[in-house]
Amino acid sequence: MIQAFFDGLAASGDPARAEHALGYFPTAMRHLGVTTPRLRACLQPLVRAQRAAPDADVVFALWSNGIFEARQAAYQLLESVPRLRRSLSREAVLALAAGNDNWCSVDTYGTYLAGPAWREGVLTDADIAAWSASPDRWLRRTAIVSTIALNIKARGGRGDVPRTLAVCARHVSERDDMVQKGLSWAVRACIEHDAEAVAEFLTEHDAALAGRVKREVRNKLRTGKKNP
């Protein structure tokens, strides 16, 4: 069944789309240029099989192949089969962060796997703090994006503004573009739960925060939109 998945991916690739994607989120992984709907269709037989009999080895087989879309599929499989995700150990969850070298892989991992695992106590605050302290920009973004699962209803979040802003506070002086964008997203996700705390965060860190972050968060506070 795994081979059938890879065969389906190969048959669904579009070289022109793959070239465009490399410009949008450059990666050392191999892009096939598979559309999201087609990727989901290829994955569906595995989703059905994993719901019946979860097997983490299948996740690692997809994740480790070196194909960008296959890694996305591994994370999507975990999101689609919560029982499979909850079967993973802390060590397995951490291992599945390795090699993420673009914002798309990071954000999918952070919102589908790391964030829920943190929310449910599989990962610890110390694990997130270790990512925050990493010299790897993508792990720092992972720490920030993992907070999305605490606050966005679509990702199972019910609101945890204190923990979110504690993570964000570690990154207020960052000038890396990818980290700044993640920071803005994470802070904005807190607004529906505690807009006052977000406003206080902006005031406290006004001198350190990048202009982009302050602008986008203030826009969201004022108008409900990042870029009105």
Short mmCIF file of C-alpha atoms in Angstrom, two decimals:
data_model
loop_
_atom_site.label_atom_id
_atom_site.label_comp_id
_atom_site.label_asym_id
_atom_site.label_seq_id
_atom_site.Cartn_x
_atom_site.Cartn_y
_atom_site.Cartn_z
CA MET A 1 0.00 0.00 0.00
CA ILE A 2 2.91 2.36 0.69
CA GLN A 3 4.36 1.64 -2.73
CA ALA A 4 0.98 2.33 -4.30
CA PHE A 5 1.02 5.72 -2.58
CA PHE A 6 4.44 6.57 -4.00
CA ASP A 7 3.39 5.34 -7.43
CA GLY A 8 0.35 7.61 -7.25
CA LEU A 9 2.53 10.58 -6.29
CA ALA A 10 4.91 9.93 -9.17
CA ALA A 11 2.03 9.73 -11.63
CA SER A 12 0.53 12.98 -10.28
CA GLY A 13 3.64 15.14 -10.48
CA ASP A 14 3.85 18.29 -12.59
CA PRO A 15 7.41 19.51 -13.32
CA ALA A 16 6.27 23.08 -13.96
CA ARG A 17 4.42 23.16 -10.66
CA ALA A 18 7.44 21.66 -8.91
CA GLU A 19 9.69 24.40 -10.27
CA HIS A 20 7.25 27.08 -9.12
CA ALA A 21 7.01 25.52 -5.65
CA LEU A 22 10.78 25.60 -5.25
CA GLY A 23 10.62 29.35 -5.67
CA TYR A 24 7.85 29.65 -3.09
CA PHE A 25 9.36 27.40 -0.42
CA PRO A 26 12.90 26.33 -1.38
CA THR A 27 13.96 22.99 0.06
CA ALA A 28 16.63 20.34 -0.32
CA MET A 29 13.83 17.80 -0.63
CA ARG A 30 12.64 16.67 -4.03
CA HIS A 31 9.52 18.42 -5.29
CA LEU A 32 7.17 16.44 -7.54
CA GLY A 33 4.66 19.23 -8.10
CA VAL A 34 1.61 17.34 -6.80
CA THR A 35 -1.46 19.46 -6.04
CA THR A 36 -2.94 19.35 -2.54
CA PRO A 37 -6.22 17.72 -3.67
CA ARG A 38 -4.31 15.05 -5.55
CA LEU A 39 -1.98 14.44 -2.60
CA ARG A 40 -4.99 13.90 -0.36
CA ALA A 41 -6.51 11.50 -2.86
CA CYS A 42 -3.28 9.48 -3.00
CA LEU A 43 -3.16 9.40 0.80
CA GLN A 44 -6.76 8.35 1.39
CA PRO A 45 -6.20 4.55 1.22
CA LEU A 46 -3.49 4.88 3.85
CA VAL A 47 -5.78 7.00 6.03
CA ARG A 48 -8.43 4.29 5.92
CA ALA A 49 -5.90 1.57 6.70
CA GLN A 50 -4.37 3.52 9.59
CA ARG A 51 -7.76 4.19 11.14
CA ALA A 52 -8.27 0.44 11.25
CA ALA A 53 -4.77 -0.47 12.44
CA PRO A 54 -2.40 2.40 13.34
CA ASP A 55 1.25 1.77 12.52
CA ALA A 56 3.84 4.49 13.13
CA ASP A 57 6.27 2.76 10.76
CA VAL A 58 4.08 3.93 7.89
CA VAL A 59 4.50 7.54 9.00
CA PHE A 60 8.28 7.22 9.06
CA ALA A 61 8.28 5.49 5.66
CA LEU A 62 6.55 8.51 4.13
CA TRP A 63 8.54 11.07 6.10
CA SER A 64 11.98 9.66 5.37
CA ASN A 65 11.69 9.28 1.59
CA GLY A 66 13.19 12.66 0.70
CA ILE A 67 10.14 13.78 -1.28
CA PHE A 68 8.54 17.02 -0.13
CA GLU A 69 4.96 15.87 -0.79
CA ALA A 70 5.56 12.55 0.99
CA ARG A 71 6.70 14.37 4.12
CA GLN A 72 3.58 16.53 3.93
CA ALA A 73 1.56 13.34 3.60
CA ALA A 74 3.17 11.90 6.74
CA TYR A 75 2.05 14.90 8.76
CA GLN A 76 -1.39 14.92 7.14
CA LEU A 77 -1.80 11.24 7.96
CA LEU A 78 -1.16 11.99 11.63
CA GLU A 79 -3.65 14.84 11.55
CA SER A 80 -6.27 12.64 9.87
CA VAL A 81 -5.82 9.74 12.31
CA PRO A 82 -5.64 11.17 15.85
CA ARG A 83 -5.22 7.70 17.34
CA LEU A 84 -2.09 7.25 15.25
CA ARG A 85 -0.73 10.63 16.35
CA ARG A 86 -1.39 9.86 20.00
CA SER A 87 0.47 6.56 19.67
CA LEU A 88 3.74 8.41 19.02
CA SER A 89 6.26 8.78 21.82
CA ARG A 90 7.90 12.09 22.67
CA GLU A 91 11.06 10.85 20.97
CA ALA A 92 9.16 10.02 17.79
CA VAL A 93 7.46 13.41 17.70
CA LEU A 94 10.81 15.18 18.10
CA ALA A 95 12.45 12.98 15.48
CA LEU A 96 9.83 13.95 12.91
CA ALA A 97 11.02 17.58 13.08
CA ALA A 98 14.42 16.72 11.63
CA GLY A 99 15.23 18.02 8.17
CA ASN A 100 12.40 20.53 7.87
CA ASP A 101 14.04 23.28 5.83
CA ASN A 102 11.12 25.37 4.56
CA TRP A 103 8.15 27.17 6.02
CA CYS A 104 5.53 24.82 4.57
CA SER A 105 6.98 21.67 6.14
CA VAL A 106 7.60 23.51 9.41
CA ASP A 107 4.08 24.89 9.61
CA THR A 108 2.46 21.55 8.78
CA TYR A 109 4.58 19.75 11.37
CA GLY A 110 4.01 22.46 13.98
CA THR A 111 0.25 22.71 13.60
CA TYR A 112 -0.57 19.05 12.86
CA LEU A 113 1.86 17.25 15.16
CA ALA A 114 4.14 19.22 17.49
CA GLY A 115 1.50 21.68 18.68
CA PRO A 116 -1.13 19.05 19.50
CA ALA A 117 1.53 16.86 21.14
CA TRP A 118 2.56 19.81 23.31
CA ARG A 119 -1.03 20.67 24.16
CA GLU A 120 -1.65 17.08 25.22
CA GLY A 121 1.52 16.81 27.33
CA VAL A 122 3.62 14.58 25.07
CA LEU A 123 6.05 17.42 24.43
CA THR A 124 7.05 19.65 27.32
CA ASP A 125 7.57 23.37 27.69
CA ALA A 126 11.28 22.55 27.85
CA ASP A 127 11.12 20.90 24.43
CA ILE A 128 9.62 24.04 22.93
CA ALA A 129 12.19 26.20 24.73
CA ALA A 130 14.99 24.08 23.28
CA TRP A 131 13.70 24.78 19.78
CA SER A 132 13.50 28.49 20.61
CA ALA A 133 17.18 28.44 21.57
CA SER A 134 18.30 26.58 18.45
CA PRO A 135 20.64 28.22 15.92
CA ASP A 136 18.42 26.62 13.25
CA ARG A 137 15.91 29.21 12.05
CA TRP A 138 13.43 26.48 11.15
CA LEU A 139 13.41 25.01 14.65
CA ARG A 140 12.91 28.48 16.08
CA ARG A 141 9.94 28.94 13.77
CA THR A 142 8.71 25.48 14.81
CA ALA A 143 8.66 26.59 18.45
CA ILE A 144 6.54 29.60 17.58
CA VAL A 145 4.18 27.87 15.15
CA SER A 146 3.53 25.06 17.63
CA THR A 147 1.56 27.59 19.69
CA ILE A 148 -1.06 27.76 16.93
CA ALA A 149 -2.50 24.45 18.13
CA LEU A 150 -3.10 26.05 21.53
CA ASN A 151 -5.27 28.85 20.17
CA ILE A 152 -6.84 28.11 16.78
CA LYS A 153 -10.12 26.21 17.03
CA ALA A 154 -9.57 24.47 13.70
CA ARG A 155 -6.40 22.94 15.17
CA GLY A 156 -8.10 21.91 18.41
CA GLY A 157 -7.00 24.93 20.44
CA ARG A 158 -9.10 26.43 23.21
CA GLY A 159 -6.76 29.26 24.09
CA ASP A 160 -3.53 29.33 26.07
CA VAL A 161 -2.36 32.91 25.81
CA PRO A 162 0.16 32.87 28.70
CA ARG A 163 2.14 29.95 27.28
CA THR A 164 1.92 31.35 23.76
CA LEU A 165 3.19 34.79 24.69
CA ALA A 166 5.93 33.27 26.84
CA VAL A 167 7.24 31.51 23.74
CA CYS A 168 6.82 34.61 21.60
CA ALA A 169 8.69 36.77 24.12
CA ARG A 170 11.84 34.75 23.45
CA HIS A 171 11.77 35.88 19.82
CA VAL A 172 10.84 39.56 19.98
CA SER A 173 14.29 40.69 18.86
CA GLU A 174 14.46 38.28 15.91
CA ARG A 175 15.05 39.81 12.50
CA ASP A 176 14.93 36.58 10.51
CA ASP A 177 12.05 36.98 8.06
CA MET A 178 10.70 33.45 8.55
CA VAL A 179 10.75 33.78 12.32
CA GLN A 180 9.11 37.22 12.23
CA LYS A 181 6.24 35.92 10.11
CA GLY A 182 5.68 33.03 12.49
CA LEU A 183 5.78 35.41 15.46
CA SER A 184 3.15 37.67 13.94
CA TRP A 185 0.88 34.69 13.26
CA ALA A 186 1.24 33.31 16.77
CA VAL A 187 0.54 36.62 18.50
CA ARG A 188 -2.45 37.35 16.26
CA ALA A 189 -3.90 33.93 17.09
CA CYS A 190 -4.17 35.04 20.74
CA ILE A 191 -6.39 38.03 20.02
CA GLU A 192 -9.73 36.23 20.08
CA HIS A 193 -8.87 34.81 23.51
CA ASP A 194 -7.29 37.84 25.21
CA ALA A 195 -6.91 41.00 23.15
CA GLU A 196 -5.85 42.97 26.22
CA ALA A 197 -2.92 40.65 26.87
CA VAL A 198 -1.84 41.00 23.25
CA ALA A 199 -1.98 44.79 23.46
CA GLU A 200 0.10 44.68 26.65
CA PHE A 201 2.61 42.38 24.92
CA LEU A 202 3.02 44.92 22.13
CA THR A 203 3.56 47.72 24.61
CA GLU A 204 6.04 45.76 26.72
CA HIS A 205 8.14 44.73 23.72
CA ASP A 206 7.64 47.77 21.51
CA ALA A 207 11.34 48.64 21.33
CA ALA A 208 12.38 45.11 20.35
CA LEU A 209 9.64 43.95 17.98
CA ALA A 210 10.09 44.31 14.24
CA GLY A 211 7.88 46.85 12.51
CA ARG A 212 6.15 44.15 10.46
CA VAL A 213 5.06 42.28 13.58
CA LYS A 214 3.75 45.39 15.33
CA ARG A 215 1.90 46.56 12.22
CA GLU A 216 0.21 43.24 11.50
CA VAL A 217 -0.82 42.62 15.09
CA ARG A 218 -2.12 46.16 15.56
CA ASN A 219 -4.07 45.89 12.33
CA LYS A 220 -5.64 42.67 13.60
CA LEU A 221 -6.50 44.25 16.94
CA ARG A 222 -8.03 47.29 15.27
CA THR A 223 -9.77 45.83 12.19
CA GLY A 224 -9.80 42.07 12.59
CA LYS A 225 -7.49 41.69 9.58
CA LYS A 226 -3.73 41.41 9.24
CA ASN A 227 -3.66 43.65 6.18
CA PRO A 228 -6.93 45.61 5.94
#
